[in-house]
PDB file of C-alpha atoms and ligand atoms in Angstrom:
ATOM      1  CA  MET A   1      -4.058 -11.505 -10.471  1.00 48.00           C
ATOM      2  CA  GLU A   2      -7.136 -13.681 -10.157  1.00 64.00           C
ATOM      3  CA  ASN A   3     -10.436 -11.914  -9.675  1.00 84.00           C
ATOM      4  CA  ARG A   4      -9.154  -9.333  -7.281  1.00 97.00           C
ATOM      5  CA  THR A   5     -10.200  -5.740  -7.936  1.00 98.00           C
ATOM      6  CA  PRO A   6      -7.091  -3.539  -7.820  1.00 98.00           C
ATOM      7  CA  LEU A   7      -6.978  -0.942  -5.049  1.00 98.00           C
ATOM      8  CA  ILE A   8      -4.920   2.212  -5.394  1.00 98.00           C
ATOM      9  CA  ALA A   9      -4.784   3.996  -2.073  1.00 98.00           C
ATOM     10  CA  GLY A  10      -3.281   7.383  -1.266  1.00 98.00           C
ATOM     11  CA  ASN A  11      -1.948   7.965   2.237  1.00 98.00           C
ATOM     12  CA  TRP A  12      -1.615  11.708   2.692  1.00 98.00           C
ATOM     13  CA  LYS A  13       0.096  11.294   6.083  1.00 98.00           C
ATOM     14  CA  MET A  14       0.423  14.623   7.995  1.00 98.00           C
ATOM     15  CA  PHE A  15       0.062  16.794   4.909  1.00 98.00           C
ATOM     16  CA  LYS A  16      -2.627  19.248   3.798  1.00 98.00           C
ATOM     17  CA  THR A  17      -4.796  21.705   5.680  1.00 98.00           C
ATOM     18  CA  ILE A  18      -8.545  21.502   5.110  1.00 98.00           C
ATOM     19  CA  SER A  19      -8.467  23.943   2.195  1.00 98.00           C
ATOM     20  CA  GLU A  20      -5.545  22.137   0.555  1.00 98.00           C
ATOM     21  CA  ALA A  21      -7.273  18.787   0.996  1.00 98.00           C
ATOM     22  CA  VAL A  22     -10.477  20.186  -0.511  1.00 98.00           C
ATOM     23  CA  GLU A  23      -8.606  21.523  -3.522  1.00 98.00           C
ATOM     24  CA  THR A  24      -6.721  18.266  -4.108  1.00 98.00           C
ATOM     25  CA  SER A  25      -9.829  16.130  -3.817  1.00 98.00           C
ATOM     26  CA  GLU A  26     -11.817  18.413  -6.144  1.00 98.00           C
ATOM     27  CA  GLN A  27      -9.093  17.992  -8.762  1.00 98.00           C
ATOM     28  CA  LEU A  28      -8.964  14.240  -8.232  1.00 98.00           C
ATOM     29  CA  VAL A  29     -12.715  13.913  -8.733  1.00 98.00           C
ATOM     30  CA  LYS A  30     -12.346  15.633 -12.118  1.00 98.00           C
ATOM     31  CA  LEU A  31      -9.213  13.735 -13.148  1.00 98.00           C
ATOM     32  CA  LEU A  32     -10.621  10.349 -12.206  1.00 98.00           C
ATOM     33  CA  ALA A  33     -14.147  10.777 -13.560  1.00 97.00           C
ATOM     34  CA  GLY A  34     -15.129   7.664 -15.462  1.00 92.00           C
ATOM     35  CA  THR A  35     -12.720   5.352 -13.629  1.00 96.00           C
ATOM     36  CA  SER A  36     -14.157   1.890 -13.263  1.00 96.00           C
ATOM     37  CA  GLY A  37     -13.032  -1.629 -12.507  1.00 96.00           C
ATOM     38  CA  LYS A  38     -10.600  -0.463  -9.839  1.00 97.00           C
ATOM     39  CA  ASP A  39     -10.999   0.857  -6.327  1.00 98.00           C
ATOM     40  CA  VAL A  40      -9.455   4.186  -5.375  1.00 98.00           C
ATOM     41  CA  MET A  41      -9.065   5.476  -1.828  1.00 98.00           C
ATOM     42  CA  ILE A  42      -7.559   8.590  -0.312  1.00 98.00           C
ATOM     43  CA  ALA A  43      -6.699   8.982   3.365  1.00 99.00           C
ATOM     44  CA  PRO A  44      -6.443  12.663   4.357  1.00 98.00           C
ATOM     45  CA  PRO A  45      -5.622  13.727   7.916  1.00 98.00           C
ATOM     46  CA  PHE A  46      -8.515  13.488  10.401  1.00 98.00           C
ATOM     47  CA  THR A  47      -9.264  17.215  10.271  1.00 98.00           C
ATOM     48  CA  ALA A  48     -10.068  17.077   6.546  1.00 98.00           C
ATOM     49  CA  LEU A  49     -12.069  13.825   6.461  1.00 98.00           C
ATOM     50  CA  SER A  50     -15.509  15.332   6.634  1.00 98.00           C
ATOM     51  CA  SER A  51     -14.870  18.060   4.029  1.00 98.00           C
ATOM     52  CA  VAL A  52     -13.234  15.610   1.629  1.00 98.00           C
ATOM     53  CA  SER A  53     -16.103  13.172   2.160  1.00 98.00           C
ATOM     54  CA  ASP A  54     -18.590  15.757   0.862  1.00 98.00           C
ATOM     55  CA  ILE A  55     -16.511  16.292  -2.273  1.00 98.00           C
ATOM     56  CA  ILE A  56     -15.892  12.665  -3.239  1.00 98.00           C
ATOM     57  CA  ARG A  57     -19.319  11.308  -2.253  1.00 97.00           C
ATOM     58  CA  GLU A  58     -20.630  10.855  -5.811  1.00 95.00           C
ATOM     59  CA  SER A  59     -17.268   9.870  -7.296  1.00 97.00           C
ATOM     60  CA  CYS A  60     -15.300   6.634  -7.700  1.00 97.00           C
ATOM     61  CA  ILE A  61     -13.033   7.672  -4.816  1.00 98.00           C
ATOM     62  CA  SER A  62     -13.537   6.262  -1.330  1.00 98.00           C
ATOM     63  CA  LEU A  63     -12.435   7.782   1.919  1.00 98.00           C
ATOM     64  CA  GLY A  64      -9.975   6.261   4.375  1.00 99.00           C
ATOM     65  CA  ALA A  65      -8.474   7.249   7.706  1.00 99.00           C
ATOM     66  CA  GLN A  66      -4.861   6.803   8.718  1.00 98.00           C
ATOM     67  CA  ASN A  67      -5.467   5.354  12.180  1.00 98.00           C
ATOM     68  CA  LEU A  68      -8.096   4.824  14.880  1.00 98.00           C
ATOM     69  CA  PHE A  69      -8.371   3.955  18.554  1.00 98.00           C
ATOM     70  CA  TRP A  70     -10.109   0.700  19.447  1.00 98.00           C
ATOM     71  CA  GLU A  71     -12.483   1.884  22.186  1.00 98.00           C
ATOM     72  CA  LYS A  72     -16.039   2.817  21.304  1.00 96.00           C
ATOM     73  CA  ASP A  73     -15.866   6.088  23.217  1.00 97.00           C
ATOM     74  CA  GLY A  74     -14.544   7.378  26.528  1.00 98.00           C
ATOM     75  CA  ALA A  75     -11.952   9.551  28.201  1.00 98.00           C
ATOM     76  CA  TYR A  76      -9.144   9.060  25.675  1.00 98.00           C
ATOM     77  CA  THR A  77      -7.916  12.549  24.953  1.00 98.00           C
ATOM     78  CA  GLY A  78      -6.648  12.989  21.446  1.00 98.00           C
ATOM     79  CA  GLU A  79      -7.997   9.717  20.061  1.00 98.00           C
ATOM     80  CA  ILE A  80     -10.529   8.993  17.315  1.00 98.00           C
ATOM     81  CA  SER A  81     -13.034   6.121  17.489  1.00 98.00           C
ATOM     82  CA  PRO A  82     -14.235   3.854  14.692  1.00 98.00           C
ATOM     83  CA  ALA A  83     -17.748   5.326  14.955  1.00 98.00           C
ATOM     84  CA  MET A  84     -16.308   8.807  14.431  1.00 98.00           C
ATOM     85  CA  LEU A  85     -14.593   7.626  11.264  1.00 98.00           C
ATOM     86  CA  VAL A  86     -17.784   6.054   9.978  1.00 98.00           C
ATOM     87  CA  SER A  87     -19.702   9.256  10.698  1.00 98.00           C
ATOM     88  CA  ALA A  88     -17.045  11.251   8.809  1.00 98.00           C
ATOM     89  CA  GLY A  89     -17.660   9.086   5.744  1.00 98.00           C
ATOM     90  CA  CYS A  90     -14.762   6.625   5.951  1.00 98.00           C
ATOM     91  CA  LYS A  91     -14.893   3.221   4.338  1.00 98.00           C
ATOM     92  CA  TYR A  92     -11.280   2.207   4.934  1.00 98.00           C
ATOM     93  CA  VAL A  93      -8.753   2.653   7.731  1.00 99.00           C
ATOM     94  CA  ILE A  94      -4.994   2.171   7.545  1.00 99.00           C
ATOM     95  CA  ILE A  95      -3.748   0.206  10.553  1.00 98.00           C
ATOM     96  CA  GLY A  96      -0.221  -0.414  11.821  1.00 98.00           C
ATOM     97  CA  HIS A  97       1.595   1.837   9.381  1.00 98.00           C
ATOM     98  CA  SER A  98       5.345   1.647  10.052  1.00 98.00           C
ATOM     99  CA  GLU A  99       5.396   5.334  11.032  1.00 98.00           C
ATOM    100  CA  ARG A 100       2.820   4.576  13.747  1.00 98.00           C
ATOM    101  CA  ARG A 101       4.840   1.572  14.879  1.00 97.00           C
ATOM    102  CA  GLN A 102       8.062   3.624  14.859  1.00 96.00           C
ATOM    103  CA  TYR A 103       6.921   6.912  16.468  1.00 97.00           C
ATOM    104  CA  PHE A 104       3.660   6.237  18.298  1.00 98.00           C
ATOM    105  CA  GLY A 105       4.055   2.860  19.953  1.00 97.00           C
ATOM    106  CA  ASP A 106       1.748   0.812  17.727  1.00 98.00           C
ATOM    107  CA  ASN A 107       2.662  -2.866  17.967  1.00 98.00           C
ATOM    108  CA  ASP A 108       1.213  -6.197  16.924  1.00 98.00           C
ATOM    109  CA  ASP A 109      -1.152  -6.277  19.929  1.00 98.00           C
ATOM    110  CA  THR A 110      -2.569  -2.796  19.430  1.00 98.00           C
ATOM    111  CA  VAL A 111      -2.777  -3.437  15.702  1.00 98.00           C
ATOM    112  CA  ASN A 112      -4.844  -6.538  16.410  1.00 98.00           C
ATOM    113  CA  LYS A 113      -7.230  -4.541  18.646  1.00 98.00           C
ATOM    114  CA  LYS A 114      -7.527  -1.819  16.027  1.00 98.00           C
ATOM    115  CA  ILE A 115      -8.395  -4.324  13.312  1.00 98.00           C
ATOM    116  CA  ARG A 116     -11.090  -5.835  15.531  1.00 98.00           C
ATOM    117  CA  ALA A 117     -12.529  -2.389  16.240  1.00 98.00           C
ATOM    118  CA  ALA A 118     -12.485  -1.434  12.559  1.00 98.00           C
ATOM    119  CA  LEU A 119     -14.255  -4.631  11.503  1.00 98.00           C
ATOM    120  CA  GLY A 120     -16.798  -4.224  14.296  1.00 98.00           C
ATOM    121  CA  PHE A 121     -17.850  -0.919  12.764  1.00 98.00           C
ATOM    122  CA  GLY A 122     -17.853  -2.132   9.172  1.00 98.00           C
ATOM    123  CA  LEU A 123     -14.631  -0.371   8.207  1.00 98.00           C
ATOM    124  CA  ILE A 124     -12.187  -2.091   5.833  1.00 98.00           C
ATOM    125  CA  PRO A 125      -8.820  -2.360   7.573  1.00 98.00           C
ATOM    126  CA  ILE A 126      -5.611  -2.018   5.587  1.00 98.00           C
ATOM    127  CA  LEU A 127      -3.060  -3.852   7.705  1.00 98.00           C
ATOM    128  CA  CYS A 128       0.476  -2.601   7.039  1.00 98.00           C
ATOM    129  CA  VAL A 129       3.444  -4.894   7.480  1.00 98.00           C
ATOM    130  CA  GLY A 130       7.068  -4.476   6.490  1.00 98.00           C
ATOM    131  CA  GLU A 131      10.648  -5.040   7.525  1.00 97.00           C
ATOM    132  CA  SER A 132      13.325  -2.443   8.254  1.00 96.00           C
ATOM    133  CA  GLU A 133      16.534  -2.186   6.288  1.00 95.00           C
ATOM    134  CA  LYS A 134      18.482  -3.766   9.142  1.00 96.00           C
ATOM    135  CA  GLU A 135      16.042  -6.659   9.346  1.00 96.00           C
ATOM    136  CA  ARG A 136      16.322  -7.273   5.596  1.00 96.00           C
ATOM    137  CA  GLU A 137      20.102  -7.144   5.733  1.00 94.00           C
ATOM    138  CA  SER A 138      20.139  -9.657   8.609  1.00 96.00           C
ATOM    139  CA  ASP A 139      17.815 -12.011   6.696  1.00 96.00           C
ATOM    140  CA  TYR A 140      14.930 -11.472   9.101  1.00 97.00           C
ATOM    141  CA  THR A 141      12.463 -10.261   6.470  1.00 97.00           C
ATOM    142  CA  PHE A 142      10.282 -13.356   6.451  1.00 98.00           C
ATOM    143  CA  SER A 143      10.317 -13.932  10.209  1.00 98.00           C
ATOM    144  CA  VAL A 144       9.374 -10.283  10.852  1.00 98.00           C
ATOM    145  CA  LEU A 145       6.518 -10.458   8.341  1.00 98.00           C
ATOM    146  CA  ASP A 146       5.360 -13.815   9.672  1.00 98.00           C
ATOM    147  CA  LYS A 147       5.032 -12.346  13.162  1.00 98.00           C
ATOM    148  CA  GLN A 148       3.386  -9.091  12.067  1.00 98.00           C
ATOM    149  CA  LEU A 149       0.815 -10.874   9.938  1.00 98.00           C
ATOM    150  CA  LYS A 150       0.001 -13.737  12.321  1.00 98.00           C
ATOM    151  CA  LYS A 151      -0.225 -11.523  15.416  1.00 98.00           C
ATOM    152  CA  GLY A 152      -2.114  -8.789  13.589  1.00 98.00           C
ATOM    153  CA  LEU A 153      -4.730 -11.275  12.413  1.00 98.00           C
ATOM    154  CA  GLU A 154      -4.753 -13.502  15.516  1.00 98.00           C
ATOM    155  CA  GLY A 155      -8.172 -14.614  16.692  1.00 98.00           C
ATOM    156  CA  PHE A 156     -10.070 -13.715  13.531  1.00 97.00           C
ATOM    157  CA  SER A 157     -12.097 -16.114  11.444  1.00 94.00           C
ATOM    158  CA  LEU A 158     -12.073 -16.460   7.718  1.00 94.00           C
ATOM    159  CA  ASP A 159     -15.391 -14.612   7.477  1.00 94.00           C
ATOM    160  CA  ASP A 160     -14.148 -11.723   9.660  1.00 95.00           C
ATOM    161  CA  LEU A 161     -11.344 -11.047   7.214  1.00 97.00           C
ATOM    162  CA  GLU A 162     -13.272 -11.158   3.966  1.00 95.00           C
ATOM    163  CA  THR A 163     -12.816  -7.429   3.264  1.00 97.00           C
ATOM    164  CA  THR A 164      -9.425  -6.941   4.946  1.00 98.00           C
ATOM    165  CA  VAL A 165      -6.549  -5.623   2.841  1.00 98.00           C
ATOM    166  CA  ILE A 166      -2.849  -6.198   3.521  1.00 98.00           C
ATOM    167  CA  ALA A 167      -0.194  -3.655   2.556  1.00 98.00           C
ATOM    168  CA  TYR A 168       3.428  -4.691   2.289  1.00 98.00           C
ATOM    169  CA  GLU A 169       5.521  -1.605   2.919  1.00 97.00           C
ATOM    170  CA  PRO A 170       9.234  -2.298   3.343  1.00 97.00           C
ATOM    171  CA  VAL A 171      10.323   0.430   5.766  1.00 96.00           C
ATOM    172  CA  TRP A 172      13.502   1.056   3.782  1.00 95.00           C
ATOM    173  CA  ALA A 173      11.455   1.924   0.696  1.00 94.00           C
ATOM    174  CA  ILE A 174       9.138   4.471   2.336  1.00 93.00           C
ATOM    175  CA  GLY A 175       9.849   8.041   1.325  1.00 90.00           C
ATOM    176  CA  THR A 176      13.368   7.121   0.268  1.00 90.00           C
ATOM    177  CA  GLY A 177      12.952   6.821  -3.488  1.00 86.00           C
ATOM    178  CA  LYS A 178      14.217   3.224  -3.137  1.00 85.00           C
ATOM    179  CA  THR A 179      11.478   0.938  -4.412  1.00 84.00           C
ATOM    180  CA  ALA A 180      11.675  -2.770  -3.809  1.00 90.00           C
ATOM    181  CA  THR A 181      12.301  -4.395  -7.182  1.00 95.00           C
ATOM    182  CA  LYS A 182       9.249  -6.037  -8.659  1.00 96.00           C
ATOM    183  CA  GLU A 183      10.849  -9.411  -7.929  1.00 97.00           C
ATOM    184  CA  GLN A 184      11.538  -8.519  -4.274  1.00 96.00           C
ATOM    185  CA  ALA A 185       7.964  -7.305  -3.850  1.00 97.00           C
ATOM    186  CA  GLN A 186       6.461 -10.324  -5.614  1.00 98.00           C
ATOM    187  CA  GLU A 187       8.518 -12.695  -3.453  1.00 98.00           C
ATOM    188  CA  VAL A 188       7.135 -11.117  -0.281  1.00 98.00           C
ATOM    189  CA  HIS A 189       3.560 -10.884  -1.587  1.00 98.00           C
ATOM    190  CA  LEU A 190       3.628 -14.576  -2.470  1.00 98.00           C
ATOM    191  CA  PHE A 191       5.014 -15.350   0.983  1.00 98.00           C
ATOM    192  CA  LEU A 192       2.208 -13.348   2.643  1.00 98.00           C
ATOM    193  CA  ARG A 193      -0.437 -15.014   0.486  1.00 98.00           C
ATOM    194  CA  SER A 194       0.942 -18.461   1.355  1.00 98.00           C
ATOM    195  CA  LEU A 195       0.885 -17.567   5.055  1.00 98.00           C
ATOM    196  CA  ILE A 196      -2.762 -16.554   4.740  1.00 98.00           C
ATOM    197  CA  GLU A 197      -3.487 -19.822   2.983  1.00 98.00           C
ATOM    198  CA  LYS A 198      -1.863 -21.760   5.818  1.00 97.00           C
ATOM    199  CA  GLU A 199      -3.710 -19.800   8.517  1.00 96.00           C
ATOM    200  CA  PHE A 200      -7.121 -19.279   6.894  1.00 97.00           C
ATOM    201  CA  GLY A 201      -7.350 -21.467   3.795  1.00 96.00           C
ATOM    202  CA  ASP A 202      -7.266 -20.888   0.083  1.00 96.00           C
ATOM    203  CA  ARG A 203     -10.595 -19.097  -0.238  1.00 96.00           C
ATOM    204  CA  LEU A 204      -9.205 -16.125   1.676  1.00 97.00           C
ATOM    205  CA  SER A 205      -5.685 -16.358   0.259  1.00 97.00           C
ATOM    206  CA  SER A 206      -6.964 -16.169  -3.291  1.00 97.00           C
ATOM    207  CA  SER A 207      -9.367 -13.286  -2.634  1.00 97.00           C
ATOM    208  CA  ILE A 208      -7.411 -11.075  -0.220  1.00 98.00           C
ATOM    209  CA  ARG A 209      -5.822  -8.000  -1.742  1.00 98.00           C
ATOM    210  CA  ILE A 210      -2.153  -7.365  -1.006  1.00 98.00           C
ATOM    211  CA  LEU A 211      -0.926  -3.870  -1.851  1.00 98.00           C
ATOM    212  CA  TYR A 212       2.649  -2.754  -2.280  1.00 98.00           C
ATOM    213  CA  GLY A 213       3.802   0.532  -0.739  1.00 97.00           C
ATOM    214  CA  GLY A 214       7.121   2.348  -0.758  1.00 96.00           C
ATOM    215  CA  SER A 215       8.122   5.030  -3.282  1.00 95.00           C
ATOM    216  CA  VAL A 216       5.422   4.044  -5.782  1.00 97.00           C
ATOM    217  CA  ASN A 217       5.248   6.509  -8.672  1.00 97.00           C
ATOM    218  CA  PRO A 218       4.016   6.668 -12.283  1.00 98.00           C
ATOM    219  CA  GLY A 219       7.352   5.225 -13.434  1.00 97.00           C
ATOM    220  CA  ASN A 220       7.200   1.993 -11.459  1.00 96.00           C
ATOM    221  CA  ILE A 221       3.497   1.240 -10.952  1.00 98.00           C
ATOM    222  CA  SER A 222       3.066  -0.738 -14.185  1.00 97.00           C
ATOM    223  CA  GLU A 223       5.875  -3.190 -13.559  1.00 97.00           C
ATOM    224  CA  LEU A 224       4.788  -3.700  -9.957  1.00 97.00           C
ATOM    225  CA  MET A 225       1.175  -4.299 -11.004  1.00 97.00           C
ATOM    226  CA  ALA A 226       2.291  -6.817 -13.618  1.00 97.00           C
ATOM    227  CA  MET A 227       3.358  -9.182 -10.837  1.00 97.00           C
ATOM    228  CA  PRO A 228       0.780 -11.887 -10.085  1.00 97.00           C
ATOM    229  CA  ASP A 229       0.457 -11.263  -6.338  1.00 98.00           C
ATOM    230  CA  ILE A 230       0.490  -7.453  -6.304  1.00 98.00           C
ATOM    231  CA  ASP A 231      -3.086  -6.197  -6.224  1.00 98.00           C
ATOM    232  CA  GLY A 232      -2.582  -2.476  -5.889  1.00 98.00           C
ATOM    233  CA  ALA A 233      -0.549   0.192  -4.195  1.00 98.00           C
ATOM    234  CA  LEU A 234      -0.457   2.260  -1.031  1.00 98.00           C
ATOM    235  CA  VAL A 235       1.027   5.510  -2.235  1.00 98.00           C
ATOM    236  CA  GLY A 236       2.495   8.184   0.046  1.00 98.00           C
ATOM    237  CA  GLY A 237       4.388  11.123  -1.443  1.00 97.00           C
ATOM    238  CA  ALA A 238       3.112  10.634  -4.982  1.00 98.00           C
ATOM    239  CA  SER A 239      -0.517  10.714  -3.807  1.00 98.00           C
ATOM    240  CA  LEU A 240      -0.262  14.334  -2.655  1.00 98.00           C
ATOM    241  CA  ASN A 241      -0.268  15.714  -6.175  1.00 98.00           C
ATOM    242  CA  PRO A 242      -3.554  15.029  -7.992  1.00 98.00           C
ATOM    243  CA  ASP A 243      -1.935  14.818 -11.445  1.00 98.00           C
ATOM    244  CA  THR A 244       0.633  12.290 -10.269  1.00 98.00           C
ATOM    245  CA  PHE A 245      -1.840  10.212  -8.278  1.00 98.00           C
ATOM    246  CA  SER A 246      -4.378  10.107 -11.113  1.00 98.00           C
ATOM    247  CA  LYS A 247      -1.583   9.065 -13.486  1.00 98.00           C
ATOM    248  CA  ILE A 248      -0.792   6.148 -11.175  1.00 98.00           C
ATOM    249  CA  VAL A 249      -4.475   5.167 -11.020  1.00 98.00           C
ATOM    250  CA  ASN A 250      -4.798   5.372 -14.799  1.00 97.00           C
ATOM    251  CA  LEU A 251      -1.702   3.231 -15.326  1.00 98.00           C
ATOM    252  CA  VAL A 252      -3.277   0.362 -13.431  1.00 97.00           C
ATOM    253  CA  ASN A 253      -4.725  -1.898 -16.095  1.00 87.00           C
ATOM    254  CA  ILE A 254      -7.726  -3.998 -15.323  1.00 77.00           C
TER     255      ILE A 254
HETATM  256  P1  LIG B 301       5.984   6.858  -0.064  1.00 62.01           P
HETATM  257  O1  LIG B 301       5.142   6.489  -1.261  1.00 62.01           O
HETATM  258  O2  LIG B 301       6.131   8.314   0.144  1.00 62.01           O
HETATM  259  O3  LIG B 301       7.283   6.106  -0.068  1.00 62.01           O
HETATM  260  O4  LIG B 301       5.182   6.353   1.224  1.00 62.01           O
HETATM  261  C1  LIG B 301       4.677   5.060   1.246  1.00 62.01           C
HETATM  262  C2  LIG B 301       3.772   4.928   2.412  1.00 62.01           C
HETATM  263  O5  LIG B 301       4.203   4.958   3.544  1.00 62.01           O
HETATM  264  C3  LIG B 301       2.328   4.801   2.152  1.00 62.01           C
HETATM  265  O6  LIG B 301       1.637   4.439   3.284  1.00 62.01           O
END
């Protein structure tokens, strides 16, 4: 890994009430005190953002959201704007997670709009891409990723994307206990980095962080992080428990 600061991000998905989120983040602040040289982010559900923000403010942990809507404001019942996320203390926002693509109609076009909105408000987007099991079995992995990445980032300049993070999350590895092998993950990360080089040049391809996500746990983080193009992890299930998540963070060598 060149000079890229590792990012270990926890996606809490639709778990934790406000009081549970407060308790988990209080424990994380204690467990991760003194962490340096790596970036840590947690993404609680919307309802807990503001409370968690107060708890982690002085710590090494940053706040992220799991989604946003691209309009500035308006009659969009049930949606959350980028400005609302900023005011709740968010620095990052996860965009195009496979669960959003699968259950809530997110697609490459809406993902592109969401990235633009996030960047417009100074949020760091984490663009999620990944193939399904069927697509991998039919040898479509690289064409699916090519489309998701190019369409997601269409119309942006090199400078726009300076902070953007990519997360490779093979759908078949999410919540299944099946992790991609370190070689499978590295192969895809290298492919994504080469695509970025082709589209935006080598300055961005060498600086952009590409995270791996899908059944990451304390037992597999070290071997994944040892691969040259894996710059961190987007952790689901294992981020819900503060002991487990802090173990993962601590296992990331800098
Ligand atoms: P799991 O770590 O539970 O497989 O989830 C991964 C994920 O979807 C993170 O965004």
